[in-house]
XYZ file of C-alpha atoms in Angstrom:
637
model
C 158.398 59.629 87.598
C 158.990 59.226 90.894
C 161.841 61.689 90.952
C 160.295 64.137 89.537
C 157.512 63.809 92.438
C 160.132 64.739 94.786
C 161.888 67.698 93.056
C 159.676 69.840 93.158
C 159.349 69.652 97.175
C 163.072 69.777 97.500
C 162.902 72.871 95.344
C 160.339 74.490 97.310
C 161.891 73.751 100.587
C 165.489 75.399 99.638
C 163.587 78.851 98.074
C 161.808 78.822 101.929
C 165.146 78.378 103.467
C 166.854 81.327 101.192
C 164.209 83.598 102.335
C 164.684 82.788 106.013
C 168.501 83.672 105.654
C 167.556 87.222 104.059
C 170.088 90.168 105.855
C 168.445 90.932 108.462
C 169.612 95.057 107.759
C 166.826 94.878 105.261
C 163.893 93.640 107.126
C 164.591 96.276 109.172
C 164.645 98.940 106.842
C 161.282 97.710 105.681
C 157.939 97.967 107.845
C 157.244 94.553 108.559
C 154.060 92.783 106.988
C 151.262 92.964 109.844
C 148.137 90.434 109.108
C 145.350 91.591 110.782
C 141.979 89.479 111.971
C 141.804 85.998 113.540
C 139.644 82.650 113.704
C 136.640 82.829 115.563
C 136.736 80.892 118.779
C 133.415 79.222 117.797
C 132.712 79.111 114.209
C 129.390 78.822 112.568
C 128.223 75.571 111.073
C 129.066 75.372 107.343
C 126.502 75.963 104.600
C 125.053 73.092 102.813
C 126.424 71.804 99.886
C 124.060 69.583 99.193
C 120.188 69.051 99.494
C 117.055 70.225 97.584
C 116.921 73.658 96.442
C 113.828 73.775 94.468
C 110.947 73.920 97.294
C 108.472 70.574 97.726
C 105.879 72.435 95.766
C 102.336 70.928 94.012
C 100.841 72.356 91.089
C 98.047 74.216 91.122
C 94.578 73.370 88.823
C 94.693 75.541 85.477
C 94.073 79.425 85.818
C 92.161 80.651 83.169
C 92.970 84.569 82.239
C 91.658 87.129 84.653
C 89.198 89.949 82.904
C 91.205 93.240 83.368
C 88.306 95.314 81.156
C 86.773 98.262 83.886
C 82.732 98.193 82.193
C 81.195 101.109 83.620
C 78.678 98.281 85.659
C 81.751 97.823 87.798
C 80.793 101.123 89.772
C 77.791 99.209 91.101
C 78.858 97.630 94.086
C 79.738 101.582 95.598
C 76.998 102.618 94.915
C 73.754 104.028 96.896
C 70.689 102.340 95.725
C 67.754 105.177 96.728
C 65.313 101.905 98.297
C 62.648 103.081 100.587
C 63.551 99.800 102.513
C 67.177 101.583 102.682
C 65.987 105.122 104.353
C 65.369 103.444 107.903
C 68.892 101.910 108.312
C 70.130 104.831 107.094
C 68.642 107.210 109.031
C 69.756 105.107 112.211
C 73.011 105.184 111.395
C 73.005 108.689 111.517
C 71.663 108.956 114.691
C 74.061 106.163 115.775
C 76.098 106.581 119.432
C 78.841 104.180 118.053
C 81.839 104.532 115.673
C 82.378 102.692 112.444
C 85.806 100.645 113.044
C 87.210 99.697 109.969
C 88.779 95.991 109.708
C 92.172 97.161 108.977
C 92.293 99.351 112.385
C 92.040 95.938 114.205
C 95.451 94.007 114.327
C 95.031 90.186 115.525
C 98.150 88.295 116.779
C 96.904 85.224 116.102
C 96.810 86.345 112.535
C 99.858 87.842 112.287
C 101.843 84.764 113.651
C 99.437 82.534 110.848
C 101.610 81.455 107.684
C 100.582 79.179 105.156
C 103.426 76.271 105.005
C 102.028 75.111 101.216
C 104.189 75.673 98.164
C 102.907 75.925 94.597
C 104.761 75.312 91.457
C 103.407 77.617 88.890
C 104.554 78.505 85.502
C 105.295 81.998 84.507
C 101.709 82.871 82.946
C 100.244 81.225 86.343
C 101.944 83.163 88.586
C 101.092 86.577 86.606
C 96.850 85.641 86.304
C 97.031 85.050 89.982
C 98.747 88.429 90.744
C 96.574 90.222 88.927
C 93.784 88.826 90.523
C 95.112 88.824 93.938
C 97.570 91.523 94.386
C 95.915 94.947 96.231
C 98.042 97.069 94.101
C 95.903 96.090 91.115
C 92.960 96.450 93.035
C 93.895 99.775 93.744
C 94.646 100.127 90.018
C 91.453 98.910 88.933
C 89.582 101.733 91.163
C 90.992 104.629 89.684
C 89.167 104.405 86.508
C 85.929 103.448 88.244
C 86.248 106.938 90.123
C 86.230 108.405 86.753
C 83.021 106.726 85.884
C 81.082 108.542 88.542
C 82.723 111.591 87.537
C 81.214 111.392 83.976
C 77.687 110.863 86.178
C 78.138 114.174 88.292
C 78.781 115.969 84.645
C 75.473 114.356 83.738
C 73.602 114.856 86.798
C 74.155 118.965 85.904
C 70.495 118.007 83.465
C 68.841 116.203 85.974
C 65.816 117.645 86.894
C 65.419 119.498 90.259
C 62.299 119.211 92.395
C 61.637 121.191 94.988
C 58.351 120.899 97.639
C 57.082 123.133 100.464
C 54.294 123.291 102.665
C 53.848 125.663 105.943
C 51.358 127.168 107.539
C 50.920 130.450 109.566
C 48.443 132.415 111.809
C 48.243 135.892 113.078
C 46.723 137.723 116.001
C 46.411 140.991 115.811
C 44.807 144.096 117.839
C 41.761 145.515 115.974
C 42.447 149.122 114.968
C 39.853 150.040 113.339
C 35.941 149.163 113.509
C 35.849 148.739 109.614
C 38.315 145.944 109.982
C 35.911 143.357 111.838
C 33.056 144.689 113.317
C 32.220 145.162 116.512
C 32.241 141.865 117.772
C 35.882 141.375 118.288
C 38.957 143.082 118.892
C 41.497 140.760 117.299
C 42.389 140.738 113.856
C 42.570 137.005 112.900
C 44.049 135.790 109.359
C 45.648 132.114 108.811
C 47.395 130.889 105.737
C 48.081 127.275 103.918
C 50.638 127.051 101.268
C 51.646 124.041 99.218
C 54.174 124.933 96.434
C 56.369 122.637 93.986
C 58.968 123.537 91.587
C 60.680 122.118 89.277
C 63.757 123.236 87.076
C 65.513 121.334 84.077
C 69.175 122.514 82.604
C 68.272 121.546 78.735
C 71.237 119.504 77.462
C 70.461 121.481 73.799
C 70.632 124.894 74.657
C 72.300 124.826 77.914
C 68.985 126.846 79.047
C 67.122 126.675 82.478
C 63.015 125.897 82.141
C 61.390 126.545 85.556
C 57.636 124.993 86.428
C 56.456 126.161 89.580
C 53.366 125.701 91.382
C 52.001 127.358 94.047
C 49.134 126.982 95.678
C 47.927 129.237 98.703
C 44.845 128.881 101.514
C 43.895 132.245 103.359
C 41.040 132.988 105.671
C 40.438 135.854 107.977
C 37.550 137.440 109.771
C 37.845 140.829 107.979
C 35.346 142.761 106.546
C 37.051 143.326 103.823
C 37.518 139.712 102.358
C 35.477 139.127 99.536
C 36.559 135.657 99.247
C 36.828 134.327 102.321
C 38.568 131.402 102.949
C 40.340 131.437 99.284
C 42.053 129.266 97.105
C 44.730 131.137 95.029
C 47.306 129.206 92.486
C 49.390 130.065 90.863
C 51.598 128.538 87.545
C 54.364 130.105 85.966
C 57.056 128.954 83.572
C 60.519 130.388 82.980
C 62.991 130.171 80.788
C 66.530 131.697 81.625
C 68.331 130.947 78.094
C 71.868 132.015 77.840
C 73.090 133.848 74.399
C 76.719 134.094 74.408
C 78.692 132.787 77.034
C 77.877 128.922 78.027
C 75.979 128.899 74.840
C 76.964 127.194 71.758
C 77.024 123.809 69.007
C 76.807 120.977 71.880
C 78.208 123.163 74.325
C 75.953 122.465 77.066
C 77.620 118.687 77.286
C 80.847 119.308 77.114
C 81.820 119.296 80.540
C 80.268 115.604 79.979
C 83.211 114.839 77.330
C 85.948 116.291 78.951
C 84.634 114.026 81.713
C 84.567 110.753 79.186
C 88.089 111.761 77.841
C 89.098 112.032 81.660
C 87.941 108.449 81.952
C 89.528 106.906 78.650
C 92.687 108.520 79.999
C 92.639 106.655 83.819
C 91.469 103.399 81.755
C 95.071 103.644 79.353
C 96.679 104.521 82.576
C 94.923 101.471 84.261
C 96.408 99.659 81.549
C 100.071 101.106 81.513
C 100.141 100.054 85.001
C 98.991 96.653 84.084
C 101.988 96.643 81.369
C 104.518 97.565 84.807
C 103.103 94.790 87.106
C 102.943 92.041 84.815
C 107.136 93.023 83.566
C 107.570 93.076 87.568
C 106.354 89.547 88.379
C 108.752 88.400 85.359
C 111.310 89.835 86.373
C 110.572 88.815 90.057
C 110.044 85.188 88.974
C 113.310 84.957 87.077
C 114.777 86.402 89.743
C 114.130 83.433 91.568
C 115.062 81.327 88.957
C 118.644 83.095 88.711
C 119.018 82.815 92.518
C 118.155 79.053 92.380
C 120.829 78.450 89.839
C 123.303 80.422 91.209
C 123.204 78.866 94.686
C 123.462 75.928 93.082
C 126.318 77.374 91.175
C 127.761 78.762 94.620
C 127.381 75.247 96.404
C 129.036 72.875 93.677
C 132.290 75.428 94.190
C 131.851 75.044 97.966
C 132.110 71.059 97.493
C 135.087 71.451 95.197
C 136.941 74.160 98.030
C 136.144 71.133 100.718
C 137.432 68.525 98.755
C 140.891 70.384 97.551
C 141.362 71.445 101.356
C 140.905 67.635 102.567
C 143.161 66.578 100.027
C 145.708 69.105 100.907
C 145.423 68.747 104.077
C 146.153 65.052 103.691
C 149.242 66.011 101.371
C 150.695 68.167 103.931
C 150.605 65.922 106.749
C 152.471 63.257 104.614
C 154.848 66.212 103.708
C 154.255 66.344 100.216
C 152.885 69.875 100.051
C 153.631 72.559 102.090
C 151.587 74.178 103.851
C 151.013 77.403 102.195
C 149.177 75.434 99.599
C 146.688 74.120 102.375
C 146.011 77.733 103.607
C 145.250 78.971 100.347
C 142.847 76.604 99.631
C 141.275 77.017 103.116
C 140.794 80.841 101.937
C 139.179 79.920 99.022
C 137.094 77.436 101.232
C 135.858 79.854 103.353
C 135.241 82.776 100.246
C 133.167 79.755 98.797
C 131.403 79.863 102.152
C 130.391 83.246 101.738
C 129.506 83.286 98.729
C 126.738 80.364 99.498
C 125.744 82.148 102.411
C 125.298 85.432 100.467
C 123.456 83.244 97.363
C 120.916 81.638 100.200
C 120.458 85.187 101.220
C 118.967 86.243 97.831
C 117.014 83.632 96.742
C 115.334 84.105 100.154
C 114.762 87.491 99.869
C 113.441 86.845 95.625
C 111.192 84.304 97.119
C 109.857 86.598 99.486
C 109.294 89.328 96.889
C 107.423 87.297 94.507
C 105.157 85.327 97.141
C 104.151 88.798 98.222
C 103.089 90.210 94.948
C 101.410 86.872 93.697
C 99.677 86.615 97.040
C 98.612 83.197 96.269
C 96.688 83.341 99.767
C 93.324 80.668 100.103
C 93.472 79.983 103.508
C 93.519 83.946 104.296
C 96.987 83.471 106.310
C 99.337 86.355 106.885
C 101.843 84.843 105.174
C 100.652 83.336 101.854
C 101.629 80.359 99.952
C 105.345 80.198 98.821
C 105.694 80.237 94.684
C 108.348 77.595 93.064
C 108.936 78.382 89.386
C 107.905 75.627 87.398
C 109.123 77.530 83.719
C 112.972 77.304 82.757
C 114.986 79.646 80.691
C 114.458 79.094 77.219
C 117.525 80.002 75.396
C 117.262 78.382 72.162
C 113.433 79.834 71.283
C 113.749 81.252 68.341
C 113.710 85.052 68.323
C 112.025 86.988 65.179
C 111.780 90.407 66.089
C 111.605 93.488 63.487
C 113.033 97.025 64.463
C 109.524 98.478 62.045
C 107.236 96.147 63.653
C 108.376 96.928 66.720
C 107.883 100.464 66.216
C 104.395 100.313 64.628
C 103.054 98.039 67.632
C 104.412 100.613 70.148
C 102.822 103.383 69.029
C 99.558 101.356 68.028
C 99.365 99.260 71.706
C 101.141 101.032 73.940
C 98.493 102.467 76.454
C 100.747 105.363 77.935
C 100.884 106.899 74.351
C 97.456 105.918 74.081
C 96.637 108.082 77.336
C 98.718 111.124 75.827
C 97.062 110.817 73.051
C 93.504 110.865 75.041
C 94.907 113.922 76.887
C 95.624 115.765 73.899
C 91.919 115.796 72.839
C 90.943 116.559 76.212
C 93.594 119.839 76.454
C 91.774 120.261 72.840
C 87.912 120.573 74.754
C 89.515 122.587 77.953
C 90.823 125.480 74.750
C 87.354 125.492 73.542
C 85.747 125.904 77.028
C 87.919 128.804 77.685
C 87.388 129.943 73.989
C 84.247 130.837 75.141
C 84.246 131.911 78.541
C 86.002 135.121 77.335
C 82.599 135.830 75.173
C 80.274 138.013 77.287
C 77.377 137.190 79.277
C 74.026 137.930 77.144
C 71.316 135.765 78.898
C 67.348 136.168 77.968
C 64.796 135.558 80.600
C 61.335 135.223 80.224
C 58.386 133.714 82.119
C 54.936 133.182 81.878
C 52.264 133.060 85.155
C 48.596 132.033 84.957
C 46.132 132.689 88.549
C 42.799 132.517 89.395
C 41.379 132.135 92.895
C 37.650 130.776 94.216
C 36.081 130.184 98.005
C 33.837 131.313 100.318
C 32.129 134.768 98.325
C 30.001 136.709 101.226
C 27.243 139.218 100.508
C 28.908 141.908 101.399
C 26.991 145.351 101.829
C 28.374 148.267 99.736
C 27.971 151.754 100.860
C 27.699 155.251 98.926
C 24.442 153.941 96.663
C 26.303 151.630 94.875
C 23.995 149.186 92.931
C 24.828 145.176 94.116
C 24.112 142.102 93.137
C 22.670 140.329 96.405
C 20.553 141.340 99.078
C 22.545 140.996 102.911
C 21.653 138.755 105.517
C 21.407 141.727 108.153
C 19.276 144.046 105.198
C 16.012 144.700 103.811
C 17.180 146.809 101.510
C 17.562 144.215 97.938
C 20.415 144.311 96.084
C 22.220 146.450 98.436
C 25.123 144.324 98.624
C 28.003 142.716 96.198
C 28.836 139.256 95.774
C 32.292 138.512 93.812
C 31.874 136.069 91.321
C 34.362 133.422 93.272
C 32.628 131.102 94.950
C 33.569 127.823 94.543
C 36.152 125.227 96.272
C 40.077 124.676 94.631
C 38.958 122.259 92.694
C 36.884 125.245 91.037
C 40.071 127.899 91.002
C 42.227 125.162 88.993
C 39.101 124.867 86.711
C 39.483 128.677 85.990
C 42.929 128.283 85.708
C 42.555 127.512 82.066
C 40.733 130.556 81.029
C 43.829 132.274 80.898
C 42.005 135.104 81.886
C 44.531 136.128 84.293
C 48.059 135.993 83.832
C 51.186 137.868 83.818
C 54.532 137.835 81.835
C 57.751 139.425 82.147
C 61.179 139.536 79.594
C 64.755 140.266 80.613
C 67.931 140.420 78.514
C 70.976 141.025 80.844
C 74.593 141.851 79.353
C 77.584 141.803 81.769
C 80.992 142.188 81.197
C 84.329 143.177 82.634
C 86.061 146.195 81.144
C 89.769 144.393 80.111
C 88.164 140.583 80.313
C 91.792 139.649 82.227
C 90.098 136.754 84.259
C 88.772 134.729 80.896
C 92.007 135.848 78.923
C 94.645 134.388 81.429
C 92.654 130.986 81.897
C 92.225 130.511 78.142
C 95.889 131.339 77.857
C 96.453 128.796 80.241
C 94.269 126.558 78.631
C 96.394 126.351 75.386
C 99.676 126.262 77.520
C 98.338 123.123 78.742
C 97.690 122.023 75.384
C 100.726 122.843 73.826
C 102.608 121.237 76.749
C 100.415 117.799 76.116
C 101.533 117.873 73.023
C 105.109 118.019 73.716
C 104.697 115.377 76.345
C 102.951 112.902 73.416
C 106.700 114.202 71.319
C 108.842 113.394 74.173
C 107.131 110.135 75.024
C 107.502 108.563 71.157
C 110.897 109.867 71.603
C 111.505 107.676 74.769
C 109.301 104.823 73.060
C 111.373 104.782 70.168
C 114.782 104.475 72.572
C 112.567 101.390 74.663
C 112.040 99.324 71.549
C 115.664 99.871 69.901
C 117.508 99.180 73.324
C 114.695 95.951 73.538
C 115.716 94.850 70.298
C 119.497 95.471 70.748
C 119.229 93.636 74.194
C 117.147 90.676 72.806
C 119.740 89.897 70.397
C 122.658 90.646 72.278
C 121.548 87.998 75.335
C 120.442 85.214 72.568
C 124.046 85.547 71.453
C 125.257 85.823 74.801
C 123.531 83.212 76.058
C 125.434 80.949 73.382
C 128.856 82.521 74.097
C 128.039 82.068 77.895
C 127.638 78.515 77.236
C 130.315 77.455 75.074
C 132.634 79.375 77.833
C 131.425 76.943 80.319
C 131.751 73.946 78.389
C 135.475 75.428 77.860
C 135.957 76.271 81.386
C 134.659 72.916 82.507
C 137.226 71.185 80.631
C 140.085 73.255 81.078
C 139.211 72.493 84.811
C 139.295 68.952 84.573
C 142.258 69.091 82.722
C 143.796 71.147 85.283
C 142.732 68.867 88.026
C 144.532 66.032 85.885
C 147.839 67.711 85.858
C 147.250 68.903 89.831
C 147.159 64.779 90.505
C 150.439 64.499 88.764
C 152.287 67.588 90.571
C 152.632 69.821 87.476
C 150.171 72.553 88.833
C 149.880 73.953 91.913
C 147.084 74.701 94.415
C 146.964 78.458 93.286
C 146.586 77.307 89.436
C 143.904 74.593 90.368
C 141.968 77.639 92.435
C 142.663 80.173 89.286
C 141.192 77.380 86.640
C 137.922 76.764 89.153
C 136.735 79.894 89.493
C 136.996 80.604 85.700
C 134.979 78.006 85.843
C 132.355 79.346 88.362
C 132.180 82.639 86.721
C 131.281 81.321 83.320
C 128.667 78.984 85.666
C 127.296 82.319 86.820
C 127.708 84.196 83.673
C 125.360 81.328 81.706
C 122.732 81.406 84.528
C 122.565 85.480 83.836
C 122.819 85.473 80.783
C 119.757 83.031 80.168
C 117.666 85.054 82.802
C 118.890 88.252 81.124
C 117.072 86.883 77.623
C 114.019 86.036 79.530
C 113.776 89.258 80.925
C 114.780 91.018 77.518
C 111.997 89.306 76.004
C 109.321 90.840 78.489
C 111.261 93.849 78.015
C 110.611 94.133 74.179
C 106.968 93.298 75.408
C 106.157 95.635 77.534
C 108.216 98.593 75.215
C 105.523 97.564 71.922
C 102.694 97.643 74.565
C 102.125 93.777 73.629
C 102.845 92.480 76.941
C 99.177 91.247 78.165
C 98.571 90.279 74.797
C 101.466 87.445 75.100
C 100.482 86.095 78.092
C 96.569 85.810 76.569
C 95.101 88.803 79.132
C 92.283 90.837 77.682
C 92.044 94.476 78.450
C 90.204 96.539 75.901
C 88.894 100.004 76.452
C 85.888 100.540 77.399
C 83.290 102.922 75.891
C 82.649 105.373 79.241
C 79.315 106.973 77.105
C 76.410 106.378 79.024
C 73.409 108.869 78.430
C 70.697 109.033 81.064
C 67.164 110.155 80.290
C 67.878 112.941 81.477
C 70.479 114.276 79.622
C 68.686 113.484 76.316
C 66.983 116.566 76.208
């Protein structure tokens, strides 16, 4: 045995010393072999192989499941209650000299230097309730469907009712022209006028017709001769109707700007929820990516302890001048590739740690750096899998909310065709309205000239019944009275046509209209299309990573002991440094290749999830759409 030990250095010493006496015509025929780089003067400390990896984390207490659903309630907090109390403030702020600052204009040191130095361990489902509640992205999300709400309220507020008030006054001063006008006594003209008028004008949610109520009410008083009634009361009510016949006119026509608003909504609340689908896949994969990064630095370090212990060994063998030294400096360069490879495996578990602390923003303490996550859920690889290619297909195109939406937007490109449908009818509108008047005051005996017969007897005559009283007199109280009589009134009717001569304006936008349509439709095609390639390649990848995840670890038991058995022979002097090295990083590789693979079936799993459009539902998260309808009394007639 012994022997043997030392043949094999004689042996290599005699093939160094043949190579030494090589002609020396043909080393110089040949360029000679130049090795470039060198050993730093003052090399950095080597990585740790050794020590926790896993952070010191604490659990957290039980998260229940966050409630997704957008109700159309949630628009209350934007919006402007009409309080009396509320008009003051208001009004100041209008008139305020100072600027509104928002907070995230003003940037605090002290808070940027804050970090919060707690760790949480938190299981897969933990870490994705907290991100959804947490995470601005999702708040952002969450508004977009909210905006929709109030759009379906502007499309309702076309019925609201209109009111309209005005009240003026006016006086005028004239020169007198003519002695008729006043008298004698003056030489100014003097009238003044009071009016106090309301309106009020209601889009019927029917007919898609206009009814008008207005009422206007009017003071006068002057100090002509002429006035009969003088000061009078005049008002005046009418009622309109402007009712159109063709265009704008048809079966529940008049609220379907109101639907295409709803369908608007339905379609940001699947959208909401496709995005919901995306985030929740992205903190998986995030959080297994911090799983995989774990394991493979761990992977990374156990080859850096074996690279340290074959280079003290060999160094010990070549000092005792029972290796040579070309064995020592090859397992120095796998050393120091080991090396690397830890430093580049710290690198990426820092930066996966960094991702998913920032999009779980697990922040109490308000810091601006929150709480650092530590995943408390392993891979799984022997969960059974029982996944149908059918099922699969019938849950994606029954839960997942993007076809949902396309669906949604096909109906809505359905209501846009019939809008311009008839917008390319012409415009036959009837108008009618309807006025009552009366008027009462001050009624003067007034004297009447040319022998005409009165009815009262002037102040300034002795003549009787040589004057004419108008039968007026009364206060307004008395001219609304006589209102009702209907004994004066007025009415009016209007049918208007208008058209253009070729109708190109309506034509091209209807034509555009079903363009639209057409092109929904073959977005809804293409879509099924791509869903149908998400849930095959799902399925194909879930069962390809169970199996790999078996294969993965039978070739690591395998490498493992081909390794030790290796290292065996190594002991013994029947392998060399370069076969030891060649058996130990099969062996990391199949290390590496397990830890993937196992991550890889986590992920495929969330994968086939989020392709059916089932991935909320398997982490117990409730998101259901929400019925936008909301009908204000005013729009119910």
């Amino acid at each position: 045995m012994l022997s043997k030990k030392c043949v094999w250095p004689a042996l290599l010493m005699i093939v160094l010393t043949l190579g030494a006496w090589c002609p020396a015509t043909a080393q110089e025929n040949s360029e000679s072999l130049k090795v470039t780089g060198s050993l730093p003067k003052n090399p950095l400390p080597p990585p740790a192989t050794s020590g926790q990896i896993p952070l010191n984390a604490t659990p957290i207490e039980p998260q229940s499941s966050p409630n997704l659903n957008v109700p159309n309630s949630g628009t209350a907090p934007f919006e402007h209650m009409d309080s009396v109390a509320s008009l003051p403030q208001i009004f100041t702020r209008q008139w305020s000299l100072t600027s509104e600052v928002p907070p995230e204009s003003l940037i605090s040191e002290r808070y940027i230097r804050s970090v919060d130095q707690e760790a949480r361990a938190l299981t897969l489902k933990e870490a994705i309730y907290i991100a959804l509640r947490n995470n601005p992205n999702v708040a952002v999300a969450t508004l977009n469907p909210l905006a929709s709400i109030e759009s379906i309220r502007v499309a309702n507020g076309n019925f609201d009712p209109n009111t309209a008030a005005q009240i003026d006054t006016g006086k005028t001063v004239v020169p007198v022209t003519s002695i008729f006008q006043t008298g004698t006594s003056t030489t100014s003209a003097v009238s003044k006028l009071y009016d106090w008028n309301f309106g009020l004008n209601k889009v019927s949610s029917y007919t898609n017709g206009t009814f008008g109520v207005t009422f206007n009410n009017n003071r006068s008083s002057s100090n002509s001769s002429f006035s009969g009634v003088n000061p009078s009361y005049t008002p005046n009510l009418t009622l309109s109707l402007s009712q159109p016949l063709l265009q704008s006119f048809g079966w529940r026509f008049a609220t379907i700007s109101v639907r295409i608003a709803e369908s608007n909504q339905k379609v940001a609340q699947w959208t909401y929820g496709q995005t919901l689908q995306d985030f929740v896949q992205r903190i998986g994969n995030e959080y297994w990516g911090v799983v995989l990064n774990e394991e493979l630095l761990e992977v990374a370090r156990a080859a850096l302890r074996f690279n340290e212990e074959l280079v003290r060994e060999n160094t010990i063998s070549v000092k005792v001048g029972t290796l040579a030294p070309l064995d020592l400096q090859e397992a120095q360069s796998a050393e120091a590739t080991a090396a690397a490879n830890v430093y580049t495996a710290e690198a990426q578990l820092k930066n996966s740690r960094a991702q998913l602390r920032q999009d779980v923003m697990l922040n109490p303490k308000e810091m601006f750096i929150p709480q650092e996550i530590e995943p408390a859920t392993r891979p799984n690889p022997t969960e059974q899998v029982a996944e149908s290619e059918e099922r699969a297909l019938e849950m994606a195109v029954q839960y997942r909310p993007s076809l949902s939406g396309l669906r949604e937007s096909i109906r809505n490109a359905l209501l846009q065709v019939k809008f311009s449908e008839n917008q390319t009818l012409p415009t036959l509108n009837l108008g009618t309205q309807f006025g009552l008047s009366s008027t009462a005051g001050t009624t003067p005996c007034t004297t009447v000239l040319g022998g005409i017969h009165g009815n009262c007897t002037p102040s300034n005559s002795t003549t009787p019944n040589s004057g004419a009283e108008l039968p007026f007199s009364g206060f307004y109280g008395d001219a609304l009275n006589r209102l009702w009589q209907f004994s004066w009134y007025n009415y009016a009717a209007v049918l208007t046509f208008q058209m253009p001569l070729d109708n190109a304006v309506p034509r091209a936008q209807l034509a555009q209209a079903r363009i639209l349509y057409e092109q929904s439709r073959m977005q809804y095609r293409a879509a099924l299309s791509q869903a149908v390639v998400d849930v095959e390649t799902g399925i194909a990848d879930l069962y390809a990573d169970v199996k790999r995840a078996q294969a993965t670890a039978q070739a690591t038991y395998y490498a493992r002991q081909a390794l030790h058995d290796e290292e065996v022979r190594f002991r013994v002097g029947m392998a060399t440094t370069h076969d030891l090295l060649q058996f130990q990083e099969e062996q990391v590789q199949a290390e590496g290749n397990q830890v993937q693979a196992e991550v890889d079936l986590e992920n495929a799993r969330l994968a086939l999830w989020h392709a059916e459009g089932t991935l909320l539902q398997a982490f117990q998260i409730d998101f259901q759409l929400q019925d936008p309808r909301e009908t204000p009394w005013f729009a119910t007639f």
